[in-house]
Short mmCIF file of C-alpha atoms in Angstrom, two decimals:
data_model
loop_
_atom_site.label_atom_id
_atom_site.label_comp_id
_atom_site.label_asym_id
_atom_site.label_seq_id
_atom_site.Cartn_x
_atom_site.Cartn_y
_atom_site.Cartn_z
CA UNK A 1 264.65 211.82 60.54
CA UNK A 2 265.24 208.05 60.94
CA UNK A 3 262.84 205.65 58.85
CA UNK A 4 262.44 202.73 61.69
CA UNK A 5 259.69 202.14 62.41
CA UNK A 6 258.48 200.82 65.71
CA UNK A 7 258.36 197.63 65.12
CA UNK A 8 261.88 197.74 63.94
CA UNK A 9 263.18 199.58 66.52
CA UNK A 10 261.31 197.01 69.30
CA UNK A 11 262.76 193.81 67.48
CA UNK A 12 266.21 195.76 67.31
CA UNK A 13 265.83 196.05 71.29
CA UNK A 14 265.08 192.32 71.25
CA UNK A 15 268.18 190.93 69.61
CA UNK A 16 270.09 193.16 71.76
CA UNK A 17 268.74 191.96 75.01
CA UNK A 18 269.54 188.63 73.67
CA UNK A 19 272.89 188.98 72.40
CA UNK A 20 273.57 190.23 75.81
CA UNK A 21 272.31 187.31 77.54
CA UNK A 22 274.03 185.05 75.67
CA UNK A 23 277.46 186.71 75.78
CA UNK A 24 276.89 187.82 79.61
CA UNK A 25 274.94 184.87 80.84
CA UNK A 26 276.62 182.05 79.47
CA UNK A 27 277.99 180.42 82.78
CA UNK A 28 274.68 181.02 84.78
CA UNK A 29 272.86 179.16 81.46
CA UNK A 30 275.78 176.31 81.82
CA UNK A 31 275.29 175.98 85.58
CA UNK A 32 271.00 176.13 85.08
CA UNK A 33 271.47 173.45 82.37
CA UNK A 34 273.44 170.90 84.51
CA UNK A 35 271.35 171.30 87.74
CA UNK A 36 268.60 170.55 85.64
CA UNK A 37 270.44 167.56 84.40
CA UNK A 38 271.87 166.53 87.42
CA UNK A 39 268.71 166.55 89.08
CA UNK A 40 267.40 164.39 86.34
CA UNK A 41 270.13 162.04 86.44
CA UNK A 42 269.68 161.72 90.63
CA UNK A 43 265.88 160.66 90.36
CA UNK A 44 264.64 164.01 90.75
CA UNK A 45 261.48 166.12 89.50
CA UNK A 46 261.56 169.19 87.71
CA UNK A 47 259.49 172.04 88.30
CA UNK A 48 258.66 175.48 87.05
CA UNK A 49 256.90 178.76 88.12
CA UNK A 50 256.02 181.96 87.51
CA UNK A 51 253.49 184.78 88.42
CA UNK A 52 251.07 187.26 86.31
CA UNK A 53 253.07 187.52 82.77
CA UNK A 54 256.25 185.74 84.33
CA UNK A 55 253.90 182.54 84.50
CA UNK A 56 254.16 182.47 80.43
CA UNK A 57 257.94 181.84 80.14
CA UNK A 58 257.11 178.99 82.88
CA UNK A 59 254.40 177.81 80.50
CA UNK A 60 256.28 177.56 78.08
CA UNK A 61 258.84 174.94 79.49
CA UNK A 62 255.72 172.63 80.61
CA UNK A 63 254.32 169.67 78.35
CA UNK A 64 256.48 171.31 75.56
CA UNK A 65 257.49 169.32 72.05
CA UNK A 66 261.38 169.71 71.96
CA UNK A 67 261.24 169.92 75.54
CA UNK A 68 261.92 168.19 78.94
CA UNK A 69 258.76 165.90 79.63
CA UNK A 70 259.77 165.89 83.03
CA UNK A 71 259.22 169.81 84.02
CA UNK A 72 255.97 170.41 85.77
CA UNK A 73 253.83 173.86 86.23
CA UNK A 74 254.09 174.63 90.04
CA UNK A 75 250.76 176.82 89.83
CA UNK A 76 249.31 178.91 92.68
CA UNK A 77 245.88 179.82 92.17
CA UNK A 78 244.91 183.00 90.88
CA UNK A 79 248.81 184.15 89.94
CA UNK A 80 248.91 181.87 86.70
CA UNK A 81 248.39 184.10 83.95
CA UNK A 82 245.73 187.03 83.56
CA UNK A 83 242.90 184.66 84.02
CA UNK A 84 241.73 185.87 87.45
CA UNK A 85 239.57 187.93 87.96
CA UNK A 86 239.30 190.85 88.55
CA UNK A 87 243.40 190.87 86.98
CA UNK A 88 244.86 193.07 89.56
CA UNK A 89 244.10 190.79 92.27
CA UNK A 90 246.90 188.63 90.56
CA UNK A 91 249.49 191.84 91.15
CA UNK A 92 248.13 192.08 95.01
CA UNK A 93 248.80 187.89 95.52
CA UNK A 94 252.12 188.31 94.84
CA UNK A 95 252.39 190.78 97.47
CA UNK A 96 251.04 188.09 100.27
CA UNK A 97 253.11 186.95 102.91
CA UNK A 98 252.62 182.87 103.58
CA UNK A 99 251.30 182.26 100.61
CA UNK A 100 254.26 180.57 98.81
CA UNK A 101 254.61 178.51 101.88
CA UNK A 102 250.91 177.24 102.04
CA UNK A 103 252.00 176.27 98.18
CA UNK A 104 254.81 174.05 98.49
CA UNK A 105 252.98 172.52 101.61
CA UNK A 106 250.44 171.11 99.61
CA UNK A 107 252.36 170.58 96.53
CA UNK A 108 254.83 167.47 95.11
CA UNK A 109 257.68 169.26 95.38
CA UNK A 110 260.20 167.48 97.63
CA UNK A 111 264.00 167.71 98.56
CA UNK A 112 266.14 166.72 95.65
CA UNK A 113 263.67 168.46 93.02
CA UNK A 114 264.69 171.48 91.56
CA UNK A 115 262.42 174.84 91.05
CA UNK A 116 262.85 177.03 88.45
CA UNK A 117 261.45 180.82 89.80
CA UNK A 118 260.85 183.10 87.16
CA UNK A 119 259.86 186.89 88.73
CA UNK A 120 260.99 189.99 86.50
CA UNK A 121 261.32 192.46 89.89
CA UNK A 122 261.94 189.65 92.24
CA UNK A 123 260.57 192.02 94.77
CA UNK A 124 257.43 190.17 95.70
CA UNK A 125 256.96 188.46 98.37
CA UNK A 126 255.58 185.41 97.00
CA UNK A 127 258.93 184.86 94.73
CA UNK A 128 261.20 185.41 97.61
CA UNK A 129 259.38 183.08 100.04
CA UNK A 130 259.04 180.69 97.28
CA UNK A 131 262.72 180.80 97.01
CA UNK A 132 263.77 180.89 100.78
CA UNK A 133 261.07 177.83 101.70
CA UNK A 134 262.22 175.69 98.46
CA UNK A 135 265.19 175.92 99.75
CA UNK A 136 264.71 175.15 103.25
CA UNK A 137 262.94 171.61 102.06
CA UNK A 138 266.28 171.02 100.07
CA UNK A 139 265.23 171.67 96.93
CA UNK A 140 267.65 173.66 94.22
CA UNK A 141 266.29 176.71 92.75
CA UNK A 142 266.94 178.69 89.71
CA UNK A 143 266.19 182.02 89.64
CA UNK A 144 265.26 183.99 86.62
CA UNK A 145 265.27 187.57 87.13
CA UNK A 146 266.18 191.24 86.64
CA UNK A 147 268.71 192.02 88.56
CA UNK A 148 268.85 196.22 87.74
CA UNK A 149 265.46 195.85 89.98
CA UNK A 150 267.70 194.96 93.48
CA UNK A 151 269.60 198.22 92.76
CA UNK A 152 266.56 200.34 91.84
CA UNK A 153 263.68 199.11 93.76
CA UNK A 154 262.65 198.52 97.07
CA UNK A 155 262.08 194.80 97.96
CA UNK A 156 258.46 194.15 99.17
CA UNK A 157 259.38 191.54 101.46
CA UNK A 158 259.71 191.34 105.04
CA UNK A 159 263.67 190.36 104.77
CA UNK A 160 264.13 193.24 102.69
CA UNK A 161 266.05 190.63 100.18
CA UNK A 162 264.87 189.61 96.28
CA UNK A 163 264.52 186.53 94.27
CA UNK A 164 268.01 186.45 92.92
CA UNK A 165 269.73 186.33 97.17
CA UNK A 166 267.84 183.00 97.45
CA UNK A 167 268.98 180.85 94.15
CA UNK A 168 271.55 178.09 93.85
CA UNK A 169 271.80 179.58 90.03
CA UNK A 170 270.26 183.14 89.24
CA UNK A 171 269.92 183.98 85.54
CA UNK A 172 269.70 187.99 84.79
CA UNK A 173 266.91 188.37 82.01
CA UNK A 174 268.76 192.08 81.54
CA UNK A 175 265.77 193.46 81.13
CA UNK A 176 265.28 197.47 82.14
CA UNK A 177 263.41 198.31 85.38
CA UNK A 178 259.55 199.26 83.94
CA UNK A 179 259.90 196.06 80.98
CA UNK A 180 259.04 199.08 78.17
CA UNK A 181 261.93 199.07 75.38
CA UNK A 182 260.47 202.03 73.61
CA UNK A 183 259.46 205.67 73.82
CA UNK A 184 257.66 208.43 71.55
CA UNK A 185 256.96 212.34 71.82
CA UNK A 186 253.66 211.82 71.84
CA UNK A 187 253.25 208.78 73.26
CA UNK A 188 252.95 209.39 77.40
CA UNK A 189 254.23 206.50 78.60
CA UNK A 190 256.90 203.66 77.75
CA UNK A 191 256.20 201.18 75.81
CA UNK A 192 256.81 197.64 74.48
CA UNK A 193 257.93 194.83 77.05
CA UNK A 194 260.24 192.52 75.83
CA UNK A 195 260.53 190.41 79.52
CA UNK A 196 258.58 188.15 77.88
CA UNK A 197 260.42 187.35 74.78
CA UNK A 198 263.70 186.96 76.14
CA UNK A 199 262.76 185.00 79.56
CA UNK A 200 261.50 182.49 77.18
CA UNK A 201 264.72 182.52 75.29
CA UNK A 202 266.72 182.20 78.22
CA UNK A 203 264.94 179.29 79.78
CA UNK A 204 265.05 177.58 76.03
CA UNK A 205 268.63 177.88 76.26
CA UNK A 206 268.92 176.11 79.40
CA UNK A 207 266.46 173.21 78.42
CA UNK A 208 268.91 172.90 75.26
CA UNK A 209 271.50 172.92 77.54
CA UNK A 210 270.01 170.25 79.95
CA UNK A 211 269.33 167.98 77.66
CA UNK A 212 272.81 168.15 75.59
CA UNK A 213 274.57 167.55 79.08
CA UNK A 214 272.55 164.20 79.96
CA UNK A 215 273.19 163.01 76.48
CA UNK A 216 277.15 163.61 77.17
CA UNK A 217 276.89 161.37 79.73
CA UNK A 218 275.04 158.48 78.11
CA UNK A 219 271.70 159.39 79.41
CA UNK A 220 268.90 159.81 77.00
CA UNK A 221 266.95 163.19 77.92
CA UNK A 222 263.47 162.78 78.36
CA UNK A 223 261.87 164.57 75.07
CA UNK A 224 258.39 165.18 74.29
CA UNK A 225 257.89 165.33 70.24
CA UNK A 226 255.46 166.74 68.24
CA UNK A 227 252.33 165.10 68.18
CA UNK A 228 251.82 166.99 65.14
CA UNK A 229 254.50 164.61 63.56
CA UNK A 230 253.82 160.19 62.55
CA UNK A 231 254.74 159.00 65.52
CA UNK A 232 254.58 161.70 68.16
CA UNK A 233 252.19 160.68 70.02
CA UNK A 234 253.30 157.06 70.48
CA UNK A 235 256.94 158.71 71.12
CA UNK A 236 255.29 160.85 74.24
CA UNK A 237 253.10 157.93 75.30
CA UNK A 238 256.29 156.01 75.93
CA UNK A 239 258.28 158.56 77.66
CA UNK A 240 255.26 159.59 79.77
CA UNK A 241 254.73 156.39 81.03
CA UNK A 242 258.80 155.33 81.76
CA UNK A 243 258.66 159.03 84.04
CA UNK A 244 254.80 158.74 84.94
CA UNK A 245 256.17 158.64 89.02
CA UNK A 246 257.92 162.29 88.04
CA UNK A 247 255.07 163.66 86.08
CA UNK A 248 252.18 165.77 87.43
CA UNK A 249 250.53 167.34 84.60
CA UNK A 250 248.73 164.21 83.59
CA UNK A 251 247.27 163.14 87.11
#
């Protein structure tokens, strides 16, 4: 009888999933990382978003010490999160046709921006219309999905098509249909999503790789620091005011 425990067995599950993306995902994580730059380099904004738990890895990109001051939260109402209430009605937004449209209508984003999508199925309608309008404006969009869901679920969206047949760059999280790593005996159902930890990984490595590539060509990426460390705050107050025109979390 084998002495892991849970725990071990879900972090075991974890550093595979992420050993795979970073052997199998490499070039997609290049390509993300220089769009991102390149948009930066052109004058562009940066922008990020995500629905229900997929909203966290966009999250965690936004306002971010170590990360790119420039990336805003594109954030539809009621979708951001498990705030809403009651939650479900967060599942059954996704599933509304128009709405992503009625978003980007109303929101800063504007051709030569680039759009990071982050949407484990990618089935939803408001991912792929987020996707397909984005792109229609001219705006470049990263995609950060599970592909195994294209080949084993049914899109819910008119075209019949998924997040990753609308990206400029798709990045495949890995991650098994249902997003539970473990199962017991006794336990009834699956168990354990890990979409969460490795999304956030993924994205990480493309900020990382973002902001290497602009410093390779003389550019100096636009960092937040700490402002838990002397001097952070002064540090942020000076980058936040050279890209206040590309930054929309502070107005």
């Amino acid at each position: 009888m084998s002495d892991r425990t849970p725990a071990d067995r879900f972090l075991d599950a974890a550093i595979d999933l992420l050993h795979r993306v970073r052997d199998e995902e490499a070039e997609s994580i290049t390509a993300a990382g220089t769009l991102l730059a390149d948009t930066v380099a052109d004058g562009g904004r940066l922008f990020a978003f995500g629905a229900g738990h997929s909203s966290l890895a966009a999250q965690d990109i936004v306002y971010r010490a170590g990360g790119l001051a420039l990336m805003n939260l594109l954030a539809v109402p009621g979708v951001v999160g498990v705030d809403v209430m009651p939650a479900t009605l967060g599942s059954a937004l996704e599933r509304v046709d128009g709405l992503a449209g009625a978003v980007l209508d109303s929101s800063p984003v504007r051709e030569g921006d680039a759009l990071v999508i982050i949407s484990l199925s990618g089935r939803n309608a408001l991912p792929v219309e987020m996707a397909m309008n984005a792109r229609a404006l001219g705006v470049r969009v990263i995609g950060v999905t599970s592909v195994a869901y294209a080949t084993q679920t049914k899109s819910r969206h008119t075209s019949g098509t998924y997040l990753k047949d609308h990206c400029d760059v798709v990045l495949d999280s890995k991650i098994a249909v249902g997003d539970a790593e473990l199962t017991l005996d006794n336990v009834p159902a699956p168990f354990a999503p890990a979409s969460t930890v490795v999304t956030s990984a993924l994205l990480q490595a493309v900020m990382a790789t973002a902001a290497a590539c602009l410093a390779d060509r003389g550019i100096e990426p636009p960092l937040l620091r700490s402002g838990n460390v002397d001097g952070g705050h002064e540090w942020n107050g000076r980058i936040l005011e050279q890209y206040r025109d590309r930054i929309f979390y502070r107005h």
